JSON list of C-alpha atoms and ligand atoms in Angstrom, two decimals:
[
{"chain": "A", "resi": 1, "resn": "UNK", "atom": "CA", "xyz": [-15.65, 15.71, -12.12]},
{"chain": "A", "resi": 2, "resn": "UNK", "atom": "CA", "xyz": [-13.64, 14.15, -9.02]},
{"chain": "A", "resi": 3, "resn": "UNK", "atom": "CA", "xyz": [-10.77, 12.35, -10.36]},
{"chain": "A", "resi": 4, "resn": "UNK", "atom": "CA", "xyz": [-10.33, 9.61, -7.63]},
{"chain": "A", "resi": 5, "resn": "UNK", "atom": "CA", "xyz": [-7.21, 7.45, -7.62]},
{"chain": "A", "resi": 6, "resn": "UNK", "atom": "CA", "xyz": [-7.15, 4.46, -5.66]},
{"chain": "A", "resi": 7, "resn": "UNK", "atom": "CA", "xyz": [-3.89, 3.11, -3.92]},
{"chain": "A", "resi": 8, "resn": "UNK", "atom": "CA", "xyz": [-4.20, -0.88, -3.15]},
{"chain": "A", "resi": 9, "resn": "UNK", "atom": "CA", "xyz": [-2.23, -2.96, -1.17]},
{"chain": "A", "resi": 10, "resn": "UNK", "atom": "CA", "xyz": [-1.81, -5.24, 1.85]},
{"chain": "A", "resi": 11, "resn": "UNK", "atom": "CA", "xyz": [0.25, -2.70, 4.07]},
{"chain": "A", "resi": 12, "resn": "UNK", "atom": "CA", "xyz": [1.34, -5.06, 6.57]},
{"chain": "A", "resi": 13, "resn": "UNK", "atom": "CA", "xyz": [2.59, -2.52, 8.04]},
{"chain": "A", "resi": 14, "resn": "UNK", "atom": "CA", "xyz": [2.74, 0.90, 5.89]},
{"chain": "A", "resi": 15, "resn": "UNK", "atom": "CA", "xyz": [5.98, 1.75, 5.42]},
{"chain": "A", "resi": 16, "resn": "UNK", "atom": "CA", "xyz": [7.75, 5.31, 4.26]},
{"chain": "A", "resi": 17, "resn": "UNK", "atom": "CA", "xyz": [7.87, 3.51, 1.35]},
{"chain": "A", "resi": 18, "resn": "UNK", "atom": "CA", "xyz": [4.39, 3.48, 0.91]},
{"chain": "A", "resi": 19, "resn": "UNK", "atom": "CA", "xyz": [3.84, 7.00, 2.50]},
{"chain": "A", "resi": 20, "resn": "UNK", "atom": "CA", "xyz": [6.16, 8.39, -0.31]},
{"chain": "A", "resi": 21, "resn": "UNK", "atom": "CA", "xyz": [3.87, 6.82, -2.98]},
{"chain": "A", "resi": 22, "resn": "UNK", "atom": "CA", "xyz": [0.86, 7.86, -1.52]},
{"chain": "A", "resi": 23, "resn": "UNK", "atom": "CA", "xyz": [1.69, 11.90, -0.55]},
{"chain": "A", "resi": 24, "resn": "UNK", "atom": "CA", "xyz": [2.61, 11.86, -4.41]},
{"chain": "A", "resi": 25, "resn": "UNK", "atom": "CA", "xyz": [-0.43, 10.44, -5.42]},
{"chain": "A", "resi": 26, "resn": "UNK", "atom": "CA", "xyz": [-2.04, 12.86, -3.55]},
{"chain": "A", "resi": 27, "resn": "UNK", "atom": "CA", "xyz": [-0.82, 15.41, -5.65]},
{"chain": "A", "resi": 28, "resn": "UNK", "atom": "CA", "xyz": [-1.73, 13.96, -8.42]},
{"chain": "A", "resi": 29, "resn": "UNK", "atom": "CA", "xyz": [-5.39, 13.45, -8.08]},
{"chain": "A", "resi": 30, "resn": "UNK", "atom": "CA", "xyz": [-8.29, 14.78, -6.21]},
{"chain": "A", "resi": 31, "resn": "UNK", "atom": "CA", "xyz": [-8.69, 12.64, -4.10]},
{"chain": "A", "resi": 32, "resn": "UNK", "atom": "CA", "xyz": [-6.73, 9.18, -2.91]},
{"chain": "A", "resi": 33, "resn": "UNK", "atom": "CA", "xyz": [-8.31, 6.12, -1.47]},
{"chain": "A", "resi": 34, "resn": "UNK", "atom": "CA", "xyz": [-5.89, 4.09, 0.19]},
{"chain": "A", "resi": 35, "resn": "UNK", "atom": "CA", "xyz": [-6.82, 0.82, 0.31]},
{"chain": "A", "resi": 36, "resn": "UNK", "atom": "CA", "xyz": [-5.95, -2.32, 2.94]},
{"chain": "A", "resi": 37, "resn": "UNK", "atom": "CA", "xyz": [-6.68, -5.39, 0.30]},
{"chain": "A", "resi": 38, "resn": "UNK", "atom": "CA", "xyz": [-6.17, -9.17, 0.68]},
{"chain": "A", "resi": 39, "resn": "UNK", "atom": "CA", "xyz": [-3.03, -10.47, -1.05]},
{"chain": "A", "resi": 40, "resn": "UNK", "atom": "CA", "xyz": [-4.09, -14.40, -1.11]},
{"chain": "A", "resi": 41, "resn": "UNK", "atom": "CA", "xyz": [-0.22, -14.65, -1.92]},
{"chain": "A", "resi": 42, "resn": "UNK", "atom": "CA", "xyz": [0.98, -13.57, 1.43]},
{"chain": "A", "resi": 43, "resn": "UNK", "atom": "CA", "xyz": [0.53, -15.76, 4.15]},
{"chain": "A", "resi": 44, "resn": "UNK", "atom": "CA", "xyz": [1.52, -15.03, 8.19]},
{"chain": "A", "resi": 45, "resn": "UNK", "atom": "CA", "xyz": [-0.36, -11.00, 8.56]},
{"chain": "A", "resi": 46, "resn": "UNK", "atom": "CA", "xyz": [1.19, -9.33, 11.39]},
{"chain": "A", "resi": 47, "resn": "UNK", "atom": "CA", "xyz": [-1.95, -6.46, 11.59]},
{"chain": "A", "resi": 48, "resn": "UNK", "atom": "CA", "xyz": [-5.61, -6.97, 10.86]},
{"chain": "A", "resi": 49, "resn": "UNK", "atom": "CA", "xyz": [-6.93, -5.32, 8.63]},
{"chain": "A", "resi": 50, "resn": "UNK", "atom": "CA", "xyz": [-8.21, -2.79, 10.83]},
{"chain": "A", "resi": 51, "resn": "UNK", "atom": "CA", "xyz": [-4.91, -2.31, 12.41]},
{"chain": "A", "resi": 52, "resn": "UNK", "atom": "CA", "xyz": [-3.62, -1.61, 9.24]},
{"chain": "A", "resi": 53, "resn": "UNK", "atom": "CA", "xyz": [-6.36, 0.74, 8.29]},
{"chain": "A", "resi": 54, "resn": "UNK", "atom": "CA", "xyz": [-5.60, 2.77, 11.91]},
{"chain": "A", "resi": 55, "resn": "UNK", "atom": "CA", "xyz": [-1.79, 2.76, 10.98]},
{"chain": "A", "resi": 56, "resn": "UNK", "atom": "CA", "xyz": [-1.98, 4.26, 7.47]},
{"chain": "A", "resi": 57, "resn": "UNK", "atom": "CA", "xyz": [-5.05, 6.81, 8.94]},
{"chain": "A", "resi": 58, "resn": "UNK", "atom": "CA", "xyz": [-2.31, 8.25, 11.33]},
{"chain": "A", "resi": 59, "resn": "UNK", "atom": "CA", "xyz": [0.36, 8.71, 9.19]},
{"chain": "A", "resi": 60, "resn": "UNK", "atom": "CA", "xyz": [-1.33, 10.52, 6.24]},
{"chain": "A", "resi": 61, "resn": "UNK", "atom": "CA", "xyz": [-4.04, 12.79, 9.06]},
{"chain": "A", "resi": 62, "resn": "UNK", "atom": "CA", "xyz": [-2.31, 15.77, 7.39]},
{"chain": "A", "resi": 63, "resn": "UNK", "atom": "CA", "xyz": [-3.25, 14.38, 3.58]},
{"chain": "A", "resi": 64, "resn": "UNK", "atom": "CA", "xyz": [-6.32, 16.10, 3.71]},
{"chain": "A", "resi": 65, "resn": "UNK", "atom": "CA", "xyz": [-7.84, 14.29, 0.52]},
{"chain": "A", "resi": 66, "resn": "UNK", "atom": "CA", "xyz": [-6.43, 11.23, 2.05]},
{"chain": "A", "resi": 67, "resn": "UNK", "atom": "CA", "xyz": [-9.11, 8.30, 3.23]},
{"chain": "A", "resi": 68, "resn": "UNK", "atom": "CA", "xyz": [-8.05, 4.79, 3.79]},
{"chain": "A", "resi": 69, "resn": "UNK", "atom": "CA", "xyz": [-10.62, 2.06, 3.26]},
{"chain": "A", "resi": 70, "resn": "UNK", "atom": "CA", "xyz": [-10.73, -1.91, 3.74]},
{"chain": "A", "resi": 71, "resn": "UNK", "atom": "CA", "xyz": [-11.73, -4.40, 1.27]},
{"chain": "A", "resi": 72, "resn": "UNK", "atom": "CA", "xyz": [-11.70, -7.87, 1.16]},
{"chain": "A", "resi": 73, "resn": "UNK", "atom": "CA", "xyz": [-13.00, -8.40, -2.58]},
{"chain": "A", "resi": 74, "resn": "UNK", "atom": "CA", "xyz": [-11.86, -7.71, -5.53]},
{"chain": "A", "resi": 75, "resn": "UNK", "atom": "CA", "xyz": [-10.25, -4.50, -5.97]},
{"chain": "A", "resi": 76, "resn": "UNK", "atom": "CA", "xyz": [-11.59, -3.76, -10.10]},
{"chain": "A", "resi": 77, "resn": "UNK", "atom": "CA", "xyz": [-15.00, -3.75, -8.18]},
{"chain": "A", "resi": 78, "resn": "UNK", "atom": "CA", "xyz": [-13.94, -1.43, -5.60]},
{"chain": "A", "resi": 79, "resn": "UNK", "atom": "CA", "xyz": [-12.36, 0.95, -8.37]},
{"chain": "A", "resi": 80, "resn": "UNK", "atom": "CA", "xyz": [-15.66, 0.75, -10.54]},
{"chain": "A", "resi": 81, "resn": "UNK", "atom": "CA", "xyz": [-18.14, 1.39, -7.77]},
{"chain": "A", "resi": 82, "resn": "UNK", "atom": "CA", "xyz": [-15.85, 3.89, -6.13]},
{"chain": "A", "resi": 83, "resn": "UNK", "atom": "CA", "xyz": [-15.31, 5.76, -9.43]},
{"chain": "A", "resi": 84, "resn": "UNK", "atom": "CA", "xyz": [-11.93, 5.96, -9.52]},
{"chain": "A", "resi": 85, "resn": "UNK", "atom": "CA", "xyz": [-10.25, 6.23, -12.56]},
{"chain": "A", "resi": 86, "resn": "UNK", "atom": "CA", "xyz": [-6.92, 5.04, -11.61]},
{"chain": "A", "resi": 87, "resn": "UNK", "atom": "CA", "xyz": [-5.14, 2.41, -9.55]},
{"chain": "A", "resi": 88, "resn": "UNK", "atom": "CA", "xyz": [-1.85, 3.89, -8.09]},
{"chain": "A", "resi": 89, "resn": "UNK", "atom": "CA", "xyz": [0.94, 1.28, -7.52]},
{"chain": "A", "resi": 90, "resn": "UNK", "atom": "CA", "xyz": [4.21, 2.09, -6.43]},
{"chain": "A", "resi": 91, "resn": "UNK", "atom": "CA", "xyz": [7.35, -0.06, -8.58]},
{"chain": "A", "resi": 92, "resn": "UNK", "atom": "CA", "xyz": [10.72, -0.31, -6.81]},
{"chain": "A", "resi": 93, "resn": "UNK", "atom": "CA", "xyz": [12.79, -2.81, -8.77]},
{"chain": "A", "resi": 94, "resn": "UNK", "atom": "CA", "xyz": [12.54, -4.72, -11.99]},
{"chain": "A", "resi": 95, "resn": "UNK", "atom": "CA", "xyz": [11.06, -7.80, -9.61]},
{"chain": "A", "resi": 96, "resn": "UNK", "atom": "CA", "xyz": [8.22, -5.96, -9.11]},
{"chain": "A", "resi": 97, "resn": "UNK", "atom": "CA", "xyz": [7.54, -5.50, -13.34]},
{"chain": "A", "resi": 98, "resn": "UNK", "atom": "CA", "xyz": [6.24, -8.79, -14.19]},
{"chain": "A", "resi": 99, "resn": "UNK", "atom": "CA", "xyz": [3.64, -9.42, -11.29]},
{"chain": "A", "resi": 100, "resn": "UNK", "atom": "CA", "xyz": [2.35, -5.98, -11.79]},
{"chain": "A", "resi": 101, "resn": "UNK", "atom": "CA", "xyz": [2.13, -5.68, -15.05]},
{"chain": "A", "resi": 102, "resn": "UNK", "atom": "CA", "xyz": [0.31, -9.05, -14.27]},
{"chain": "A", "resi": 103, "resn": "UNK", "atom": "CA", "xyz": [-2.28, -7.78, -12.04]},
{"chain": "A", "resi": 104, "resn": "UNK", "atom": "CA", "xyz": [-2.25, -4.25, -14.54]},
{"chain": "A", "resi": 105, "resn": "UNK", "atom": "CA", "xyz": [-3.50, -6.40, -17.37]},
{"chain": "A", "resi": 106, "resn": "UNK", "atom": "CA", "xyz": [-6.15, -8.72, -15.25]},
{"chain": "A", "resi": 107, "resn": "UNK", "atom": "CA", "xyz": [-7.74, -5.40, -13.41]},
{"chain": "A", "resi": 108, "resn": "UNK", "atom": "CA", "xyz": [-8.27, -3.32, -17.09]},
{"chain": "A", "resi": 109, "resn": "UNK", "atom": "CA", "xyz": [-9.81, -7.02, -18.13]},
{"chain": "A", "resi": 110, "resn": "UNK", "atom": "CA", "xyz": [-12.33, -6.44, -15.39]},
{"chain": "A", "resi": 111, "resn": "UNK", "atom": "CA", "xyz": [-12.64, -2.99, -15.30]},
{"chain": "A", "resi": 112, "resn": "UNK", "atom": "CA", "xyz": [-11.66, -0.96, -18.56]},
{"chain": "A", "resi": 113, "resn": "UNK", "atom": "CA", "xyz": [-13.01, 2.36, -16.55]},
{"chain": "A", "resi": 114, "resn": "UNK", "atom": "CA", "xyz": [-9.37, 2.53, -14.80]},
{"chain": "A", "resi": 115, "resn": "UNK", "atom": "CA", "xyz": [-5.62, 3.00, -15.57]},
{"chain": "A", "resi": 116, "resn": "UNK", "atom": "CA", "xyz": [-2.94, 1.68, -13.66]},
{"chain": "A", "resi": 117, "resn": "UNK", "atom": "CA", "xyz": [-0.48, 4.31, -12.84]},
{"chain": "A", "resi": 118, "resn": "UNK", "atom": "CA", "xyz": [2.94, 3.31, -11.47]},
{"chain": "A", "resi": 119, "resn": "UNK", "atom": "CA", "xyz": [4.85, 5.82, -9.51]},
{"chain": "A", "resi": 120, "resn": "UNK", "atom": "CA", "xyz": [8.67, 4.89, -9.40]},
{"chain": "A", "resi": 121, "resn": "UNK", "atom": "CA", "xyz": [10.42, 5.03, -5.72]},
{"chain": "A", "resi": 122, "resn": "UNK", "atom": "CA", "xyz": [12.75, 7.10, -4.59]},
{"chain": "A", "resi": 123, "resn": "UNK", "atom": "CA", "xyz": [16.39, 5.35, -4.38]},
{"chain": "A", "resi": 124, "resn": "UNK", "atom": "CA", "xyz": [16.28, 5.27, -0.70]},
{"chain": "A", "resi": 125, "resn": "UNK", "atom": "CA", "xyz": [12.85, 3.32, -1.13]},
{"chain": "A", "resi": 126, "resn": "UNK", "atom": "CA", "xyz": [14.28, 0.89, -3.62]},
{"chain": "A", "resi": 127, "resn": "UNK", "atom": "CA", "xyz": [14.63, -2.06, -1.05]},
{"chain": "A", "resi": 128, "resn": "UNK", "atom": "CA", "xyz": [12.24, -1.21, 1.54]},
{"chain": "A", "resi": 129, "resn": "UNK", "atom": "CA", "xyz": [8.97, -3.37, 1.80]},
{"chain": "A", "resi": 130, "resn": "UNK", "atom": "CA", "xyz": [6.63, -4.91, 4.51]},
{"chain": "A", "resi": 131, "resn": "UNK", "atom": "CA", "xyz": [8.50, -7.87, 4.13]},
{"chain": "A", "resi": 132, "resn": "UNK", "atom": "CA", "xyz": [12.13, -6.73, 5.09]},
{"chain": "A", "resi": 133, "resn": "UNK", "atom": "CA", "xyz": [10.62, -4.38, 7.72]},
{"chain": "A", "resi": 134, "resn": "UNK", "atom": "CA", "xyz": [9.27, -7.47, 9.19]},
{"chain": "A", "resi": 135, "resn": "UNK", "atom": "CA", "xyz": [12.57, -9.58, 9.24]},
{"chain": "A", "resi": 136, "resn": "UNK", "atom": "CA", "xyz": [14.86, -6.79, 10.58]},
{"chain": "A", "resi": 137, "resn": "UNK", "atom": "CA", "xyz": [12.51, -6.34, 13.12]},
{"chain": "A", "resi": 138, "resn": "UNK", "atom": "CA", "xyz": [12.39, -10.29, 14.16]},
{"chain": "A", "resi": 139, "resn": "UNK", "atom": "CA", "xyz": [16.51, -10.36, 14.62]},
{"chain": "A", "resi": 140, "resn": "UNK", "atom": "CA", "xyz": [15.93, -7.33, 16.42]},
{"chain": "A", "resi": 141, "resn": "UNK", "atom": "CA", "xyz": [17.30, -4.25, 14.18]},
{"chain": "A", "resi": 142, "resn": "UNK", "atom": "CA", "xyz": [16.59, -1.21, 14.35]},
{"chain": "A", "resi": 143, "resn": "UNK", "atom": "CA", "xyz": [13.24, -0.07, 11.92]},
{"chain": "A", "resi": 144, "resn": "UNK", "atom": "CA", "xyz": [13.64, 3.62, 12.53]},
{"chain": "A", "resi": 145, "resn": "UNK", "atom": "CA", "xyz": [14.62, 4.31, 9.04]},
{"chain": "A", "resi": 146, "resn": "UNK", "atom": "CA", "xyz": [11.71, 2.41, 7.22]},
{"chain": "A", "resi": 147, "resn": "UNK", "atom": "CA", "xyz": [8.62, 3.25, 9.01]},
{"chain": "A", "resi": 148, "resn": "UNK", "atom": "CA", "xyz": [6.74, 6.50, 10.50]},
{"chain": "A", "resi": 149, "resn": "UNK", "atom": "CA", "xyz": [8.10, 7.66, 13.43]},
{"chain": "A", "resi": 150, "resn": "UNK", "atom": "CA", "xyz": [4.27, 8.18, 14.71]},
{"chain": "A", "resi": 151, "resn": "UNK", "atom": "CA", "xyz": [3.63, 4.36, 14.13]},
{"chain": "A", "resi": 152, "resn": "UNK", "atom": "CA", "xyz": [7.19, 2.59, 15.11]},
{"chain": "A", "resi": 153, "resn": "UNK", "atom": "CA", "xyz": [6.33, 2.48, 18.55]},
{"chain": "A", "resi": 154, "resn": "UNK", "atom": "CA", "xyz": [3.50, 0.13, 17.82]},
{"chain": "A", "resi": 155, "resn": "UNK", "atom": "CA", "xyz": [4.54, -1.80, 14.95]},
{"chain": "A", "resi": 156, "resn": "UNK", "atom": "CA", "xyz": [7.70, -3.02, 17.06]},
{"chain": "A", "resi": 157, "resn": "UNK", "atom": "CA", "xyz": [5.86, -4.58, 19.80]},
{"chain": "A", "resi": 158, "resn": "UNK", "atom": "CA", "xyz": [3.68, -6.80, 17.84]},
{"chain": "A", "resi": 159, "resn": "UNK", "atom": "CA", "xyz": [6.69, -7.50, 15.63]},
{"chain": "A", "resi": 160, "resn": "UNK", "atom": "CA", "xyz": [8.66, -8.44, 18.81]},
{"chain": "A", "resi": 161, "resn": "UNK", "atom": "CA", "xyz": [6.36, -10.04, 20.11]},
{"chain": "A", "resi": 162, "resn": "UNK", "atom": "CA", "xyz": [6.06, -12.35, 17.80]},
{"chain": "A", "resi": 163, "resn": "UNK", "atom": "CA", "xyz": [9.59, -13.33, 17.70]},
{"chain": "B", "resi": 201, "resn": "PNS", "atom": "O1", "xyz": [0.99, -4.78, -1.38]},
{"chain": "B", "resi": 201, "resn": "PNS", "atom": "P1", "xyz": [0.70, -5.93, -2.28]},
{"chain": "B", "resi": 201, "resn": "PNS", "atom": "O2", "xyz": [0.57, -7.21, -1.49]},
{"chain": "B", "resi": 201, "resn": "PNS", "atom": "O3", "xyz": [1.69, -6.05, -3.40]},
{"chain": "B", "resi": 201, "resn": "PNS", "atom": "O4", "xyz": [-0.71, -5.62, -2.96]},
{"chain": "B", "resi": 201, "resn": "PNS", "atom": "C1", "xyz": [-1.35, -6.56, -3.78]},
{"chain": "B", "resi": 201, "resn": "PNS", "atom": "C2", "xyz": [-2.87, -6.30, -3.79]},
{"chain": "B", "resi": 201, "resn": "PNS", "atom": "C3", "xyz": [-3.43, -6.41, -2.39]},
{"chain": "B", "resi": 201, "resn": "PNS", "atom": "C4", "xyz": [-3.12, -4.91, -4.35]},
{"chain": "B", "resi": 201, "resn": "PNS", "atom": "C5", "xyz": [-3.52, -7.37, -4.73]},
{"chain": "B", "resi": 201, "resn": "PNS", "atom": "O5", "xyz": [-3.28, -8.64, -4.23]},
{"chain": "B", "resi": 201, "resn": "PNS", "atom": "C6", "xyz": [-5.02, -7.12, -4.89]},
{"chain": "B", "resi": 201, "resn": "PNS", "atom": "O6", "xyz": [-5.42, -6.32, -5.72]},
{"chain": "B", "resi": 201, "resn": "PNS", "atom": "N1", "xyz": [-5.87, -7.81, -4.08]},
{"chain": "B", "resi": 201, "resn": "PNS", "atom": "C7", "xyz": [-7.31, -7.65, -4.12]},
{"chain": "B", "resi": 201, "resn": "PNS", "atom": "C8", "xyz": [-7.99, -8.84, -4.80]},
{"chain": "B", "resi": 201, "resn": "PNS", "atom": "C9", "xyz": [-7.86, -8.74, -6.31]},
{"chain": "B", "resi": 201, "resn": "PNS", "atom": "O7", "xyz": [-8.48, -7.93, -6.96]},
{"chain": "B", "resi": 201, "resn": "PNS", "atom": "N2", "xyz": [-6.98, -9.61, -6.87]},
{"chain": "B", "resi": 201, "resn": "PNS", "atom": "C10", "xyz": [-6.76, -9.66, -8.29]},
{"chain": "B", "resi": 201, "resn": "PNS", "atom": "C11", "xyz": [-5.72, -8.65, -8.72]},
{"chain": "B", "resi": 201, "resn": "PNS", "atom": "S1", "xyz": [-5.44, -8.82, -10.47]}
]
């Protein structure tokens, strides 16, 4: 049997961060689905969903059992129907514990078929999320050093331009 892992998040924009968590997944399981979700949480998206979907398709093209997918439901659905048997989630600091162990507990409530696996980051990762990308980038710093090179063309002139 196919063990399938899927890798949820809002990825707005992927960042190495991200990339590191899902090349190790990808060693980990047969195959990964990444997938662009809908964080009601997080207001002011900088990508569609689609854009987001392109972004993270470029950067992991050499991933060969790589796919990235959108949803807009509920992800314990997406894991059941897809057949995964494990959501992969990436923890940086003890912030991120309580929320995910959060959302850990409420997707095995709705779908006991799946495990929620947390990869740690790597120390240069620790810091790193959409969210900080997206400030340095509005005061105009430099973003080399958090997001793929193939991508940081594009993600800093709809960053920009939104300043
Ligand atoms: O990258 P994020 O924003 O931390 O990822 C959170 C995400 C998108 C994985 C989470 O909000 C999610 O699973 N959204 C899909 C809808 C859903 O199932 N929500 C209930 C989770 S318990």
């Amino acid at each position: 049997m196919e063990r399938i892992a899927v890798c949820p998040g809002s990825f707005d924009p992927v960042t190495l961060g991200h990339l590191d968590i899902i090349t190790r997944a990808s060693k980990l399981f047969d195959r990964v689905i990444v997938l662009v979700s809908k964080n009601i949480m997080k207001k002011g998206e900088s990508f569609t969903p689609q854009e987001r979907k392109e972004m993270i398709q470029c950067v992991t093209k050499d991933l060969q059992n790589v796919a990235v997918d959108i949803s807009d439901g509920l992800l314990a659905n997406y894991v059941k129907e897809a057949g995964a048997i494990a959501i992969v989630k990436g923890l940086r600091a003890v912030s991120d514990f309580e929320y995910e162990f959060q959302m850990a507990l409420a997707n095995r409530k709705l779908y006991e078929g799946a495990e929620t696996v947390f990869l740690t980051t790597t120390a240069e990762n620790m810091y790193l999320s959409s969210s900080v990308v997206k400030q340095i980038a509005a005061f105009g710093g430099d973003i080399s050093h958090f997001v793929p090179p193939e991508i940081l063309g594009v993600i800093e002139k709809r960053l920009i331009k939104e300043r």
